[in-house]
Amino acid sequence: MDKEAAATRLFTLVHMYIVIPDFSVSHSTIEITNSSEFDLHLTKQRIIMKDTIQTMMIHSFLHLQSFLQRSTRALSASDDGMATAEYAIVLVGATSFAGILVALLKSDAIRSLISQLITNALSMV
């Protein structure tokens, strides 16, 4: 499965399981008859709470939806040019290593060490 299909599937699955609750209670649909002052106050507080919860749920859903859309775009983004950059980094590293190796092998200390190693190896045989 490619990145774009995986991202689309993830977005679809999350979108299917996230449901915004239906808080269809509004100020005009609640009828209060024969209520005391306290009951009226409680009803108003409940309406405010439901409106607040509805607003919070909608904002949360919108943030999640925008996060999923950004993630989908990031996952399905093309990787063109990445191989070229990786090759360039590897070539610079290999060239640096080769330069250091040549400088070390040209030094007198390394030459004498290598010649001792070869002399010892040949004397054992």
Tab-separated table of C-alpha atoms in Angstrom:
chain	number	residue	atom	x	y	z
A	1	MET	CA	0.000	0.000	0.000
A	2	ASP	CA	1.516	3.349	-0.988
A	3	LYS	CA	1.703	6.400	1.265
A	4	GLU	CA	-1.220	8.232	-0.289
A	5	ALA	CA	-3.552	5.234	0.015
A	6	ALA	CA	-2.463	4.683	3.627
A	7	ALA	CA	-3.034	8.332	4.493
A	8	THR	CA	-6.457	8.338	2.830
A	9	ARG	CA	-7.433	5.151	4.648
A	10	LEU	CA	-6.312	6.610	7.991
A	11	PHE	CA	-8.307	9.787	7.389
A	12	THR	CA	-11.399	7.768	6.402
A	13	LEU	CA	-11.197	5.480	9.432
A	14	VAL	CA	-10.792	8.337	11.879
A	15	HIS	CA	-13.511	10.342	10.159
A	16	MET	CA	-15.929	7.376	10.397
A	17	TYR	CA	-15.439	6.939	14.129
A	18	ILE	CA	-15.545	10.588	15.159
A	19	VAL	CA	-19.084	11.765	15.562
A	20	ILE	CA	-20.021	15.222	16.692
A	21	PRO	CA	-22.794	14.869	19.263
A	22	ASP	CA	-26.024	16.513	18.282
A	23	PHE	CA	-26.667	19.191	20.873
A	24	SER	CA	-29.687	20.588	19.144
A	25	VAL	CA	-30.954	22.373	22.232
A	26	SER	CA	-31.173	26.065	21.601
A	27	HIS	CA	-32.502	28.918	23.665
A	28	SER	CA	-35.712	29.163	21.688
A	29	THR	CA	-36.690	25.467	21.806
A	30	ILE	CA	-36.877	25.107	25.589
A	31	GLU	CA	-40.236	25.926	27.057
A	32	ILE	CA	-40.359	26.702	30.737
A	33	THR	CA	-43.804	26.735	32.260
A	34	ASN	CA	-44.795	26.861	35.921
A	35	SER	CA	-41.194	26.846	37.102
A	36	SER	CA	-39.754	28.443	40.121
A	37	GLU	CA	-36.965	30.994	39.891
A	38	PHE	CA	-34.404	28.325	40.859
A	39	ASP	CA	-35.557	25.894	38.160
A	40	LEU	CA	-35.372	28.689	35.609
A	41	HIS	CA	-31.802	29.463	36.672
A	42	LEU	CA	-30.794	25.775	36.443
A	43	THR	CA	-32.337	25.453	33.000
A	44	LYS	CA	-30.434	28.503	31.766
A	45	GLN	CA	-27.210	27.093	33.214
A	46	ARG	CA	-27.820	23.775	31.469
A	47	ILE	CA	-28.371	25.567	28.182
A	48	ILE	CA	-25.120	27.485	28.626
A	49	MET	CA	-23.297	24.249	29.489
A	50	LYS	CA	-24.672	22.458	26.440
A	51	ASP	CA	-23.739	25.373	24.190
A	52	THR	CA	-20.227	25.423	25.666
A	53	ILE	CA	-19.794	21.674	25.227
A	54	GLN	CA	-21.093	21.876	21.675
A	55	THR	CA	-18.649	24.665	20.847
A	56	MET	CA	-15.755	22.744	22.411
A	57	MET	CA	-16.649	19.573	20.511
A	58	ILE	CA	-16.892	21.413	17.210
A	59	HIS	CA	-13.542	23.152	17.777
A	60	SER	CA	-11.925	19.851	18.764
A	61	PHE	CA	-13.306	18.159	15.675
A	62	LEU	CA	-12.129	20.978	13.417
A	63	HIS	CA	-8.623	20.869	14.910
A	64	LEU	CA	-8.487	17.094	14.509
A	65	GLN	CA	-9.747	17.338	10.953
A	66	SER	CA	-7.133	19.940	10.013
A	67	PHE	CA	-4.419	17.835	11.694
A	68	LEU	CA	-5.490	14.783	9.696
A	69	GLN	CA	-5.548	16.768	6.465
A	70	ARG	CA	-2.025	18.097	7.123
A	71	SER	CA	-0.854	14.576	7.978
A	72	THR	CA	-2.440	13.210	4.812
A	73	ARG	CA	-0.686	15.845	2.705
A	74	ALA	CA	2.629	15.180	4.458
A	75	LEU	CA	2.350	11.418	3.969
A	76	SER	CA	1.387	11.701	0.334
A	77	ALA	CA	4.046	14.325	-0.464
A	78	SER	CA	6.423	13.328	-3.168
A	79	ASP	CA	10.022	12.406	-2.310
A	80	ASP	CA	11.466	13.632	-5.606
A	81	GLY	CA	15.029	14.853	-5.246
A	82	MET	CA	15.682	13.026	-1.976
A	83	ALA	CA	17.820	10.357	-3.646
A	84	THR	CA	19.987	13.003	-5.288
A	85	ALA	CA	20.573	14.767	-1.969
A	86	GLU	CA	21.384	11.481	-0.241
A	87	TYR	CA	23.888	10.562	-2.958
A	88	ALA	CA	25.534	13.973	-2.642
A	89	ILE	CA	25.932	13.551	1.128
A	90	VAL	CA	27.413	10.070	0.695
A	91	LEU	CA	29.835	11.310	-1.987
A	92	VAL	CA	31.032	14.185	0.208
A	93	GLY	CA	31.569	11.784	3.123
A	94	ALA	CA	33.419	9.237	0.992
A	95	THR	CA	35.632	11.921	-0.551
A	96	SER	CA	36.474	13.313	2.895
A	97	PHE	CA	37.361	9.858	4.179
A	98	ALA	CA	39.525	9.163	1.116
A	99	GLY	CA	41.369	12.465	1.592
A	100	ILE	CA	42.088	11.703	5.254
A	101	LEU	CA	43.232	8.183	4.367
A	102	VAL	CA	45.619	9.453	1.672
A	103	ALA	CA	47.072	12.043	4.069
A	104	LEU	CA	47.619	9.369	6.731
A	105	LEU	CA	49.214	6.903	4.335
A	106	LYS	CA	51.668	9.539	3.074
A	107	SER	CA	52.951	10.287	6.586
A	108	ASP	CA	56.306	8.798	7.672
A	109	ALA	CA	54.894	7.267	10.862
A	110	ILE	CA	52.311	5.227	8.980
A	111	ARG	CA	54.873	4.170	6.340
A	112	SER	CA	57.227	2.848	9.003
A	113	LEU	CA	54.342	1.111	10.808
A	114	ILE	CA	53.213	-0.625	7.597
A	115	SER	CA	56.762	-1.648	6.663
A	116	GLN	CA	57.299	-3.101	10.189
A	117	LEU	CA	54.034	-4.996	9.902
A	118	ILE	CA	55.013	-6.472	6.534
A	119	THR	CA	58.545	-7.309	7.759
A	120	ASN	CA	57.194	-9.083	10.860
A	121	ALA	CA	54.652	-10.994	8.801
A	122	LEU	CA	57.269	-12.154	6.290
A	123	SER	CA	59.743	-13.147	9.016
A	124	MET	CA	57.167	-15.463	10.595
A	125	VAL	CA	56.672	-17.383	7.384
